[in-house]
XYZ file of C-alpha atoms in Angstrom:
784
model
C -18.574 21.333 -7.795
C -22.181 21.203 -6.655
C -23.560 18.041 -5.105
C -25.849 17.358 -8.054
C -22.844 17.379 -10.540
C -21.174 14.355 -9.156
C -22.196 11.263 -11.119
C -21.871 7.612 -10.021
C -18.278 6.690 -10.690
C -17.945 3.423 -12.649
C -14.666 2.510 -11.029
C -13.561 -1.040 -10.363
C -10.831 -1.378 -7.713
C -8.042 -3.841 -8.716
C -4.337 -4.584 -8.044
C -3.388 -2.290 -10.895
C -4.824 -0.427 -13.905
C -5.132 -1.986 -17.390
C -1.931 -3.430 -18.894
C -1.501 -0.705 -21.488
C -2.087 2.045 -18.916
C 0.441 0.601 -16.511
C 3.178 0.434 -19.316
C 2.235 4.037 -20.453
C 2.847 5.429 -16.921
C 6.474 4.287 -17.024
C 7.388 7.052 -19.439
C 7.187 10.839 -18.984
C 6.188 12.894 -22.016
C 9.581 14.539 -21.967
C 11.119 11.073 -22.623
C 9.185 10.609 -25.810
C 12.057 11.537 -28.221
C 14.092 8.699 -26.663
C 11.667 6.160 -28.179
C 12.985 6.980 -31.672
C 16.621 6.914 -30.320
C 16.033 3.349 -29.012
C 14.600 2.338 -32.416
C 17.567 3.835 -34.246
C 20.112 2.025 -31.950
C 18.339 -1.280 -32.662
C 18.001 -0.856 -36.397
C 21.585 0.267 -36.947
C 22.841 -2.924 -35.263
C 20.089 -5.310 -36.547
C 20.672 -4.466 -40.242
C 24.363 -5.334 -39.888
C 23.452 -8.716 -38.525
C 20.282 -9.607 -40.442
C 20.049 -8.060 -43.949
C 16.738 -7.257 -45.532
C 14.451 -8.754 -42.937
C 12.315 -7.500 -40.077
C 12.264 -8.743 -36.482
C 8.754 -10.134 -36.854
C 9.865 -12.259 -39.797
C 12.564 -14.185 -37.926
C 11.845 -17.580 -36.395
C 12.481 -18.384 -32.689
C 16.078 -19.667 -33.146
C 17.056 -16.559 -35.158
C 15.541 -14.189 -32.589
C 17.411 -15.986 -29.741
C 20.678 -15.840 -31.737
C 20.280 -12.028 -32.166
C 19.449 -11.481 -28.472
C 22.571 -13.500 -27.513
C 24.653 -11.210 -29.808
C 23.187 -8.120 -28.033
C 23.874 -9.578 -24.595
C 27.455 -10.069 -25.658
C 27.561 -6.425 -26.550
C 26.689 -5.478 -22.913
C 30.080 -6.931 -21.805
C 32.165 -4.119 -23.441
C 34.029 -1.684 -21.391
C 33.020 1.455 -23.315
C 29.961 3.082 -21.636
C 28.537 4.648 -24.757
C 28.640 1.339 -26.679
C 27.029 -0.410 -23.710
C 24.237 2.189 -23.580
C 23.563 1.743 -27.343
C 23.127 -2.073 -26.841
C 20.898 -1.471 -23.753
C 18.728 0.870 -25.846
C 18.376 -1.780 -28.535
C 17.310 -4.352 -25.862
C 14.839 -1.698 -24.560
C 13.413 -1.271 -28.029
C 12.769 -5.065 -28.148
C 11.113 -4.909 -24.742
C 9.024 -1.916 -26.011
C 7.475 -4.145 -28.721
C 9.471 -3.309 -31.906
C 6.807 -0.696 -32.575
C 8.518 0.362 -35.915
C 7.277 -2.920 -37.416
C 3.772 -2.779 -35.907
C 0.514 -1.394 -37.317
C -1.531 -0.924 -34.194
C -1.364 -0.702 -30.336
C -2.418 -4.295 -29.851
C 0.491 -5.550 -31.918
C 2.936 -3.411 -29.955
C 1.667 -4.821 -26.602
C 1.692 -8.352 -27.992
C 5.335 -8.125 -29.161
C 6.320 -6.396 -25.956
C 5.114 -9.455 -24.000
C 6.609 -11.924 -26.430
C 9.973 -10.191 -26.367
C 10.001 -9.846 -22.550
C 9.598 -13.653 -22.123
C 12.346 -14.273 -24.808
C 14.681 -11.820 -23.085
C 14.100 -13.344 -19.692
C 14.718 -16.926 -20.915
C 18.130 -15.865 -22.260
C 19.219 -14.287 -18.888
C 18.738 -10.623 -19.715
C 17.389 -9.767 -16.327
C 20.468 -11.019 -14.497
C 22.694 -9.149 -16.877
C 20.737 -5.920 -16.265
C 20.802 -6.475 -12.548
C 24.652 -6.450 -12.668
C 24.637 -3.281 -14.776
C 22.174 -1.693 -12.344
C 24.437 -2.485 -9.408
C 27.308 -0.846 -11.275
C 25.307 2.272 -11.995
C 24.125 2.570 -8.342
C 27.768 2.357 -7.193
C 28.901 4.850 -9.862
C 30.351 7.572 -7.630
C 31.332 9.708 -10.681
C 27.725 10.082 -11.702
C 26.643 10.855 -8.092
C 29.293 13.502 -7.556
C 28.657 15.197 -10.947
C 24.897 15.309 -10.131
C 25.594 16.771 -6.690
C 27.632 19.548 -8.277
C 24.979 20.610 -10.765
C 22.632 23.500 -9.905
C 19.725 21.779 -11.777
C 19.393 18.109 -12.529
C 17.639 17.028 -15.693
C 16.678 13.887 -17.711
C 20.251 13.592 -19.048
C 21.729 12.827 -15.637
C 19.803 9.615 -15.308
C 19.912 8.288 -18.875
C 21.697 4.958 -18.142
C 19.645 4.258 -15.057
C 16.342 4.978 -16.833
C 17.205 2.615 -19.668
C 18.130 -0.215 -17.302
C 15.065 0.307 -15.062
C 12.730 0.591 -18.071
C 13.803 -2.755 -19.417
C 13.538 -4.405 -15.973
C 10.066 -2.896 -15.426
C 8.771 -4.016 -18.856
C 10.057 -7.604 -18.137
C 8.443 -7.747 -14.595
C 5.143 -6.208 -15.750
C 4.829 -8.212 -18.979
C 5.704 -11.514 -17.241
C 3.617 -10.781 -14.145
C 0.350 -10.231 -16.080
C -1.400 -13.581 -16.961
C -3.439 -13.936 -20.069
C -5.612 -16.891 -21.083
C -3.731 -17.618 -24.357
C -0.323 -17.789 -22.767
C 1.599 -20.980 -23.805
C 2.520 -23.455 -21.031
C 6.278 -22.555 -21.259
C 5.391 -18.972 -20.363
C 3.588 -20.209 -17.269
C 6.647 -22.090 -16.038
C 8.742 -19.076 -16.972
C 6.536 -16.804 -14.831
C 6.926 -19.129 -11.789
C 10.682 -19.365 -12.226
C 10.985 -15.568 -12.419
C 8.809 -15.162 -9.319
C 10.979 -17.584 -7.459
C 14.123 -15.804 -8.620
C 12.893 -12.446 -7.463
C 11.516 -13.832 -4.088
C 14.289 -16.291 -3.105
C 17.660 -14.782 -3.968
C 20.310 -17.364 -5.016
C 23.467 -15.396 -5.841
C 22.960 -12.403 -3.597
C 22.016 -12.460 0.114
C 18.945 -10.283 -0.279
C 15.825 -10.156 -2.458
C 15.732 -7.812 -5.455
C 13.164 -5.551 -3.769
C 15.801 -4.658 -1.111
C 18.065 -3.166 -3.661
C 15.291 -0.923 -4.772
C 14.535 0.058 -1.209
C 18.174 0.918 -0.846
C 17.981 3.185 -3.949
C 15.072 4.975 -2.381
C 16.933 5.709 0.882
C 20.115 6.680 -0.985
C 18.045 9.104 -3.069
C 16.313 10.634 0.036
C 19.586 11.059 1.976
C 20.756 13.375 -0.820
C 23.729 11.091 -1.964
C 22.159 10.323 -5.344
C 19.788 13.096 -6.428
C 19.830 11.824 -10.100
C 18.075 8.556 -9.350
C 14.884 8.381 -11.478
C 12.529 7.857 -8.454
C 9.314 7.372 -10.349
C 10.729 4.373 -12.289
C 12.306 2.932 -9.064
C 9.034 3.150 -7.155
C 7.000 1.694 -10.020
C 9.419 -1.188 -10.328
C 9.481 -1.732 -6.596
C 5.624 -1.870 -6.427
C 5.462 -4.240 -9.279
C 8.046 -6.545 -7.886
C 6.205 -6.693 -4.547
C 2.917 -7.307 -6.328
C 4.528 -10.136 -8.403
C 6.481 -11.797 -5.546
C 4.018 -11.414 -2.648
C 0.706 -11.522 -4.630
C -2.172 -9.174 -5.134
C -5.499 -8.641 -3.131
C -7.159 -11.784 -4.411
C -4.077 -13.891 -3.683
C -4.078 -12.412 -0.217
C -7.681 -13.445 0.307
C -6.908 -17.010 -0.833
C -3.821 -17.042 1.470
C -5.985 -15.851 4.399
C -8.559 -18.592 3.852
C -5.838 -21.238 3.637
C -4.045 -19.954 6.822
C -7.363 -19.999 8.785
C -7.798 -23.619 7.768
C -4.228 -24.512 8.884
C -4.838 -22.866 12.282
C -8.153 -24.640 12.664
C -10.197 -21.495 12.694
C -13.763 -21.314 11.208
C -13.880 -19.938 7.626
C -14.400 -16.227 7.024
C -18.041 -15.067 7.165
C -17.787 -13.522 3.659
C -15.390 -12.522 0.876
C -14.737 -8.843 1.547
C -13.736 -8.108 -2.094
C -17.036 -9.399 -3.394
C -19.026 -7.580 -0.721
C -17.374 -4.258 -1.561
C -17.789 -4.805 -5.298
C -21.585 -5.309 -4.885
C -21.966 -2.155 -2.748
C -23.660 0.882 -4.118
C -22.448 4.359 -3.550
C -24.578 6.755 -1.461
C -25.576 10.096 -2.962
C -23.035 12.912 -2.494
C -23.525 15.501 0.306
C -26.011 18.312 0.064
C -24.433 21.627 0.930
C -25.762 23.466 3.980
C -25.698 26.731 1.852
C -28.160 25.109 -0.648
C -30.484 24.193 2.209
C -30.342 27.773 3.610
C -31.145 29.238 0.154
C -34.110 26.869 -0.269
C -35.451 27.868 3.137
C -35.194 31.566 2.164
C -36.973 30.873 -1.071
C -39.734 29.045 0.664
C -40.146 31.775 3.292
C -40.400 34.386 0.478
C -43.079 32.510 -1.253
C -44.899 31.943 2.058
C -44.823 28.168 1.572
C -43.166 27.546 4.864
C -45.377 25.702 7.395
C -44.468 23.863 10.523
C -44.577 20.142 10.052
C -46.152 17.976 12.679
C -43.703 15.659 14.467
C -43.573 12.253 12.737
C -42.309 9.176 14.530
C -39.333 7.909 12.644
C -37.558 4.573 12.876
C -34.070 5.793 13.733
C -32.419 2.778 12.205
C -34.201 2.780 8.840
C -32.761 5.551 6.770
C -35.162 4.658 3.959
C -38.041 6.136 5.976
C -36.388 9.514 5.524
C -37.607 10.094 1.972
C -37.339 13.795 1.967
C -33.708 15.008 2.107
C -34.771 18.531 3.274
C -37.187 17.264 5.966
C -34.937 18.411 8.838
C -34.089 21.982 7.664
C -32.709 23.249 10.878
C -30.279 20.407 11.227
C -28.939 21.255 7.802
C -28.193 24.879 8.797
C -26.597 24.060 12.106
C -24.462 21.305 10.593
C -20.695 21.638 10.811
C -20.937 24.540 13.280
C -18.967 22.374 15.723
C -16.178 21.681 13.234
C -13.060 23.712 13.841
C -11.917 23.741 10.252
C -12.895 26.385 7.696
C -15.320 24.075 6.067
C -18.599 25.458 7.378
C -20.320 24.974 4.056
C -19.697 21.267 4.050
C -22.941 19.421 4.053
C -24.172 16.017 5.100
C -24.096 12.695 3.341
C -27.488 12.463 1.645
C -28.335 8.757 1.719
C -31.247 8.865 -0.783
C -30.777 5.858 -3.028
C -32.660 7.503 -5.847
C -31.732 7.815 -9.509
C -33.304 11.220 -9.998
C -31.199 14.338 -9.467
C -32.427 16.261 -6.406
C -34.171 19.378 -7.756
C -33.734 22.840 -6.305
C -37.385 23.072 -5.605
C -38.802 21.561 -2.462
C -38.457 17.802 -2.965
C -41.472 15.807 -3.954
C -42.083 12.381 -2.319
C -41.060 9.749 -4.938
C -43.550 7.129 -5.838
C -43.392 4.099 -3.523
C -42.202 1.656 -6.180
C -39.059 3.675 -6.843
C -37.664 3.282 -3.303
C -35.360 0.400 -3.124
C -35.378 -1.095 0.371
C -32.264 -2.875 1.628
C -32.361 -6.620 1.743
C -30.075 -6.500 4.817
C -26.798 -5.253 6.080
C -23.827 -6.014 3.843
C -21.483 -7.470 6.496
C -21.889 -10.223 9.008
C -21.438 -8.784 12.544
C -18.368 -9.782 14.472
C -17.606 -10.183 18.152
C -14.183 -10.432 19.980
C -13.510 -12.814 22.875
C -12.707 -9.546 24.865
C -16.209 -8.246 24.122
C -17.909 -11.327 25.543
C -15.702 -11.073 28.662
C -16.597 -7.374 29.161
C -20.271 -8.144 28.732
C -20.248 -11.021 31.260
C -18.157 -8.926 33.724
C -20.703 -6.108 33.623
C -23.665 -8.544 33.920
C -22.136 -10.493 36.868
C -21.338 -7.191 38.674
C -24.888 -6.044 38.155
C -26.839 -9.203 39.047
C -24.489 -11.235 41.344
C -22.046 -8.642 42.782
C -18.771 -10.476 41.921
C -16.817 -11.444 38.765
C -15.149 -14.625 37.576
C -12.270 -13.079 35.508
C -12.014 -14.550 31.924
C -14.589 -17.363 32.447
C -17.191 -17.165 29.638
C -18.886 -20.467 30.276
C -20.377 -20.167 33.796
C -23.738 -18.417 33.532
C -25.196 -19.497 36.935
C -27.215 -16.855 38.678
C -27.709 -14.716 35.551
C -31.203 -14.034 34.121
C -32.470 -15.791 31.045
C -32.051 -12.787 28.616
C -28.286 -12.633 29.534
C -28.064 -16.367 28.597
C -29.662 -15.552 25.266
C -27.315 -12.579 24.728
C -24.202 -14.619 25.441
C -25.470 -17.350 23.094
C -25.892 -14.740 20.282
C -22.474 -13.160 21.027
C -20.821 -16.533 20.778
C -22.568 -17.299 17.499
C -20.847 -14.223 15.952
C -17.558 -14.633 17.732
C -14.647 -14.008 15.332
C -11.162 -15.171 16.124
C -8.555 -13.586 13.825
C -5.228 -15.017 12.701
C -3.625 -12.116 14.589
C -5.248 -13.273 17.895
C -3.714 -16.710 17.450
C -0.331 -15.342 16.608
C -0.309 -12.966 19.613
C -1.322 -15.941 21.932
C 1.462 -18.110 20.422
C 3.962 -15.289 20.876
C 3.011 -14.906 24.609
C 3.515 -18.598 25.182
C 6.964 -18.651 23.360
C 8.088 -15.690 25.484
C 6.910 -17.418 28.671
C 8.396 -20.824 28.049
C 11.362 -20.497 25.660
C 12.998 -23.662 26.764
C 10.103 -26.127 26.879
C 8.515 -24.965 23.653
C 11.894 -24.940 21.798
C 12.544 -23.393 18.392
C 9.637 -21.985 16.467
C 9.259 -23.348 12.941
C 9.151 -20.308 10.602
C 7.870 -20.917 7.109
C 10.211 -19.500 4.439
C 7.658 -17.493 2.476
C 8.701 -14.559 0.119
C 7.083 -12.293 2.686
C 9.235 -13.716 5.603
C 12.366 -13.387 3.482
C 11.561 -9.785 2.607
C 10.830 -8.865 6.211
C 14.128 -10.419 7.479
C 16.044 -8.520 4.837
C 14.286 -5.193 5.532
C 14.261 -5.494 9.329
C 17.349 -3.523 10.335
C 16.860 -0.533 7.969
C 13.037 -0.639 7.991
C 12.595 2.697 9.775
C 14.791 4.468 7.151
C 12.764 2.867 4.302
C 9.463 4.050 5.780
C 10.796 7.641 6.422
C 12.156 7.801 2.841
C 8.810 6.678 1.247
C 6.883 9.173 3.317
C 9.321 11.964 2.360
C 8.777 11.279 -1.313
C 4.963 11.014 -0.744
C 4.948 14.377 0.939
C 7.020 15.914 -1.960
C 4.514 14.475 -4.424
C 1.372 15.458 -2.596
C -0.640 18.182 -4.399
C -1.151 20.029 -1.110
C 2.668 20.342 -0.552
C 4.206 23.739 -0.974
C 7.477 23.793 -2.778
C 10.098 24.207 -0.045
C 13.815 24.817 -0.742
C 14.869 22.039 1.576
C 12.383 19.364 0.247
C 13.723 16.630 -2.013
C 13.605 17.112 -5.806
C 11.515 14.318 -7.236
C 11.306 15.926 -10.697
C 14.916 15.000 -11.811
C 13.607 12.365 -14.252
C 10.938 14.614 -15.884
C 12.635 18.007 -16.378
C 14.238 18.342 -19.862
C 17.721 19.799 -20.340
C 16.344 22.826 -22.066
C 13.519 24.458 -20.258
C 10.330 25.272 -22.364
C 10.186 28.594 -24.197
C 6.713 28.598 -25.655
C 3.367 28.577 -23.803
C 2.474 25.218 -25.349
C 5.676 23.632 -24.151
C 5.149 25.141 -20.642
C 1.610 23.661 -20.553
C 2.851 20.267 -21.717
C 5.588 20.264 -19.072
C 3.124 21.327 -16.411
C 0.768 18.438 -17.219
C 3.814 16.121 -17.332
C 4.927 17.244 -13.830
C 1.484 16.812 -12.316
C 1.190 13.372 -13.962
C 4.595 12.393 -12.632
C 3.562 13.313 -9.103
C 0.267 11.409 -9.379
C 2.134 8.289 -10.456
C 4.579 8.555 -7.564
C 1.679 8.896 -5.129
C -0.064 5.894 -6.786
C 3.052 3.557 -6.533
C 3.885 4.523 -2.913
C 0.298 4.168 -1.674
C -0.050 0.775 -3.414
C 3.293 -0.586 -2.154
C 2.705 0.566 1.450
C -0.740 -1.139 1.489
C 0.690 -4.342 0.009
C 3.433 -4.421 2.648
C 1.012 -3.855 5.512
C -1.487 -6.464 4.304
C 1.146 -9.149 3.651
C 3.070 -8.570 6.850
C -0.175 -8.635 8.857
C -1.051 -12.071 7.402
C 2.535 -13.336 7.845
C 2.848 -12.167 11.500
C 0.934 -9.498 13.323
C 4.084 -8.154 14.993
C 5.785 -7.597 11.602
C 2.749 -5.578 10.616
C 2.882 -3.636 13.886
C 6.570 -2.894 13.446
C 5.924 -1.285 10.003
C 2.794 0.499 11.349
C 4.624 1.914 14.259
C 7.399 3.331 12.183
C 4.894 4.894 9.734
C 3.027 6.483 12.717
C 6.394 7.771 14.132
C 7.235 9.226 10.671
C 3.976 11.259 10.789
C 2.074 9.137 8.286
C -1.355 10.005 9.849
C -1.078 13.780 9.517
C 0.513 13.316 6.085
C -2.477 11.396 4.764
C -4.908 13.905 6.300
C -2.964 16.732 4.731
C -3.282 14.929 1.360
C -7.057 14.805 1.692
C -7.356 18.369 2.860
C -7.765 19.508 -0.767
C -10.594 19.677 -3.204
C -10.812 15.932 -3.519
C -13.332 15.976 -6.361
C -11.013 18.089 -8.562
C -8.133 15.692 -7.709
C -10.100 12.655 -8.730
C -11.328 14.267 -12.000
C -7.912 15.737 -12.802
C -6.998 15.691 -16.497
C -3.238 15.454 -16.198
C -2.655 13.204 -19.198
C -2.291 13.771 -22.936
C -3.661 10.533 -24.415
C -2.144 11.034 -27.795
C 1.342 11.088 -26.275
C 0.864 7.927 -24.173
C 2.665 4.716 -24.993
C 1.954 2.695 -27.092
C -0.421 5.097 -28.989
C 2.376 7.591 -29.730
C 4.550 4.870 -31.294
C 2.099 3.715 -34.063
C -0.195 6.700 -34.682
C 0.586 9.958 -36.293
C 0.423 12.647 -33.654
C -2.096 15.378 -34.328
C -0.796 18.955 -33.746
C -1.167 19.800 -30.085
C -2.753 23.145 -29.200
C -3.336 24.944 -25.957
C -7.023 24.336 -26.298
C -6.635 20.549 -26.811
C -4.275 20.296 -23.759
C -6.708 22.240 -21.606
C -9.720 20.112 -22.641
C -7.889 16.884 -21.652
C -9.484 13.478 -22.249
C -13.162 12.745 -21.730
C -12.757 10.247 -18.940
C -15.237 10.609 -16.077
C -12.458 10.417 -13.525
C -8.669 9.720 -13.316
C -8.224 5.974 -12.467
C -4.821 6.362 -10.771
C -5.958 9.223 -8.505
C -9.168 7.345 -7.280
C -6.954 4.275 -6.757
C -4.394 6.356 -4.706
C -7.205 7.881 -2.537
C -8.640 4.507 -1.710
C -5.182 3.063 -0.897
C -4.297 5.942 1.388
C -7.677 5.575 3.199
C -7.053 1.847 3.650
C -3.600 2.591 5.015
C -5.062 5.086 7.516
C -7.632 2.466 8.553
C -4.874 -0.121 9.027
C -2.856 2.187 11.208
C -5.650 3.286 13.484
C -7.772 0.133 13.873
C -8.094 -0.941 17.573
C -5.424 1.665 18.513
C -7.054 4.332 20.718
C -3.926 6.449 20.855
C -3.846 6.743 17.029
C -7.635 7.258 16.904
C -7.072 10.199 19.239
C -4.566 11.533 16.675
C -7.447 11.516 14.038
C -9.492 13.566 16.553
C -6.678 15.942 17.499
C -5.770 16.647 13.842
C -9.507 17.528 13.263
C -9.964 14.840 10.592
C -13.773 14.578 10.706
C -14.468 17.635 8.379
C -11.621 16.556 6.045
C -12.986 12.972 5.787
C -16.573 14.221 5.366
C -15.498 16.244 2.381
C -14.152 13.007 0.811
C -17.717 11.524 1.047
C -18.586 13.763 -2.017
C -16.910 11.168 -4.211
C -19.713 8.890 -5.314
C -17.794 5.607 -5.169
C -18.919 2.921 -2.764
C -15.472 1.582 -1.757
C -14.034 4.991 -1.074
C -17.131 6.006 0.964
C -16.848 2.809 3.045
C -13.292 3.503 4.131
C -14.103 7.102 4.991
C -17.107 5.992 7.064
C -14.961 3.423 8.884
C -12.502 6.184 9.892
C -15.405 8.443 11.054
C -16.883 5.564 13.017
C -13.812 4.923 15.153
C -13.744 8.497 16.272
C -17.513 9.343 16.701
C -17.411 8.586 20.453
C -14.593 11.118 20.926
C -16.211 13.902 18.863
C -18.859 14.916 21.464
C -22.607 14.798 21.559
C -23.145 18.017 19.507
C -21.176 16.585 16.549
C -23.235 13.441 16.637
C -26.446 15.366 16.875
C -25.718 17.521 13.851
C -24.325 14.685 11.779
C -27.115 12.209 12.039
C -27.095 11.304 8.351
C -23.413 10.378 8.549
C -24.284 8.209 11.549
C -27.018 6.487 9.514
C -24.514 5.927 6.616
C -22.110 4.323 9.070
C -24.884 2.106 10.348
C -25.899 1.064 6.842
C -22.388 0.477 5.282
C -19.820 -0.438 8.031
C -19.589 -3.808 9.781
C -21.224 -4.007 13.231
C -19.413 -5.098 16.351
C -22.365 -6.371 18.375
C -21.775 -4.572 21.696
C -19.655 -1.732 20.239
C -20.949 1.495 21.702
C -19.529 3.660 18.949
C -22.592 5.867 18.493
C -22.984 7.012 22.100
C -19.619 7.679 23.640
C -20.152 5.878 26.961
C -18.047 2.944 25.981
C -15.321 1.611 28.228
C -12.768 2.438 25.492
C -13.843 6.103 25.405
C -12.579 6.821 28.960
C -9.389 8.807 29.187
C -6.257 6.698 29.753
C -2.495 6.766 29.200
C -2.106 6.524 25.432
C 1.648 6.622 25.574
C 1.662 3.412 27.722
C -0.298 1.700 24.900
C 2.308 2.478 22.262
C 5.179 1.534 24.706
C 3.672 -1.833 25.520
C 3.217 -2.497 21.829
C 6.776 -1.510 21.180
C 8.129 -3.785 23.883
C 6.194 -6.738 22.381
C 7.475 -6.040 18.905
C 11.118 -5.739 20.123
C 10.812 -9.031 22.093
C 9.404 -10.678 18.940
C 12.194 -9.356 16.709
C 14.950 -10.243 19.071
C 13.560 -13.753 19.805
C 13.082 -14.573 16.079
C 15.835 -12.624 14.290
C 18.611 -11.895 16.765
C 20.260 -15.261 17.040
C 23.297 -14.820 19.272
C 25.765 -17.667 19.124
C 26.409 -17.792 22.909
C 22.812 -17.882 24.134
C 22.288 -17.546 27.902
C 20.329 -20.800 27.722
C 23.110 -22.758 26.009
C 24.381 -25.601 28.250
C 27.930 -25.110 29.647
C 30.429 -27.941 29.885
C 32.247 -27.717 33.214
C 34.161 -31.042 33.126
C 37.949 -30.476 32.592
C 38.505 -33.868 31.066
C 35.771 -33.650 28.403
C 36.652 -30.027 27.552
C 40.344 -30.978 27.013
C 39.401 -34.188 25.290
C 37.252 -32.492 22.586
C 38.522 -32.860 19.049
C 38.901 -29.431 17.447
C 39.045 -28.625 13.760
C 42.476 -27.154 13.324
C 43.721 -25.392 10.163
C 45.969 -27.448 7.803
C 49.071 -25.337 8.488
C 48.697 -25.422 12.308
C 51.474 -27.947 12.936
C 53.990 -25.712 11.106
C 53.272 -22.719 13.353
C 51.980 -24.079 16.630
C 55.339 -23.668 18.417
C 55.471 -20.046 17.478
C 51.872 -19.666 18.561
C 52.701 -21.259 21.957
C 55.620 -18.985 22.425
C 53.671 -15.820 21.511
C 50.285 -16.542 23.130
C 51.145 -18.683 26.148
C 54.816 -18.700 27.351
C 55.580 -14.976 26.768
C 52.380 -13.852 28.454
C 52.760 -13.149 32.151
C 50.299 -14.940 34.421
C 48.180 -12.384 36.267
C 47.196 -14.347 39.449
C 45.227 -11.462 40.895
C 42.794 -11.668 37.984
C 41.886 -15.238 39.118
C 40.785 -13.848 42.404
C 38.187 -11.635 40.761
C 36.420 -14.745 39.240
C 36.144 -16.547 42.528
């Protein structure tokens, strides 16, 4: 697509898509016939129990009585009978669409029935059935023997997971008109999922276990898309979304006595405007040639330009030569990639030489969007350099003594201190150092039992396997991945038993497979980002542990591989057939599908889930690389700059911000030539990304840009993480710090809890353990 074809994308980033869209993504189009099967199973049973009435006509007590009757039916031994009852319950959770007239009614009854089902204990009953299905070795072995796995292999699991997903999603989403009992019901459900009572681990761990079991090849029939969607929604429900995170961050800063945040990042990003997409170097070359042919080319006099004010650069083609040379230094075959054109104009750039717009149309910025931040380390570095220069010696970490330094340095230090930002992570790292240094005097650390803490403790020992499994599935679902024979099959729950025979069926299945992969990418990217953000707030070393295992599992090159595609075509992909989406397909007569209507797709400007996935993956990449020079060097080594610059074509402010952040951290490593030929990107970074006051990102003569041992950085971090995990989670009974009682009298005089039957068998015990054992006197000598 040409740069002028990309419109401003009216996209609002949120925790998830609209309620109807999220429910629709649970089902593949190949599953559509099962909707009528569920209805039939329900109606056959319902009409035997309640004659001549519909579900919507029953009062609350009658509905409860019928649900209790269905739950009793789950207790039977016969698998087929159990499945029929489970399908009837699924039909209730799907909103008894046979009795509804429009989509709104279906969604209303789906929510109503989900709360009813939860209140009567359906979730617990389905959890037991899910555990039985996971341990069903017969299903696993039959799936392993089959040459091709299809929908039929995962029928029971899909029904169970669908009911659980509908309950979680319907109860999770709050609406203004919800009655008070629904609100208490929501809190109870959240507590039940977060703080396990009957089992030893939270529900999310069971789903993580399903993911690893699937990836290890022991259970290829698991319907992975449904498992991942449910896992994401359970984490979103129990841990909280992005706005809940922001509120928790504000509260935690208050508890630690830190100053409030300079701004609400969510609000700042929402008010940002997207920059215009890049102009292609080829377009610039063509224009130059046209101008030369017409004889219009004339040498412009040099004009002084304020290098910081991008709005002075009204004419996008002012620097023609820079446009031609651009990207010559990039080693990837993207020579035609152009620069980010930062003209904030509404008019489409014409192919003729650009006219200067009238003065009133230029919107000047009111100021930079972010408050600048300074770290304590930055102030120390600044003072160290200043003292070396003016006095000739340093005072270590002293940031108060300014004797002997000139007046401007005093002013600089004052300004730096005004913008000093202490993060929650800094406080946690400092506390951890003190706990490691003085374990005896500081005693036990009080750890708050939050849902996040419980989840981390449960995940800890198998966390590397969970991360590897998620990235394996992400790789298999990425559009850039080639189908390899040894890669995992993620299409088990989308391929029908009988493969398509007509062109139309093939097209429909093709769209279904692509949509299936997109939904998997969406759920994995969202759940990884949630985990990283929550663990970082809970404790920095929990976040670092997850991050390090993602990096070890090649997450950085995987995300770059994902972006090394035509990102505009991915974001505008039309892999959905809106007439087949739930709940539309349940209440409307389906028009006849044709190859033309499938090719045309919907008329949406972009695909919400794909843009959401892209932003999530960029945010994950930012989280992994921030302040880690070894990982920033990975971005440089994998030649990420041209890949990321291509992503700037997407005219969406939030996505552009995270791309520019990733470009900012590596500019000092990319060399002077790159910076020289990418000045407009540098201007964009200046305009959109937060400033660190004495960060030398644009010049490359920073202290951090010097070569050093990157391996040592990762090793030190790993040692700190291991020390944290062993101190907090490895609680050995016989600690080396436990006091030892050496007094013979008090040891022999201790009262011991003996079993009830001890006095019957103690003589036998004495004979066997004491009298019949020879005394080895030489062993005593070893202990002297």
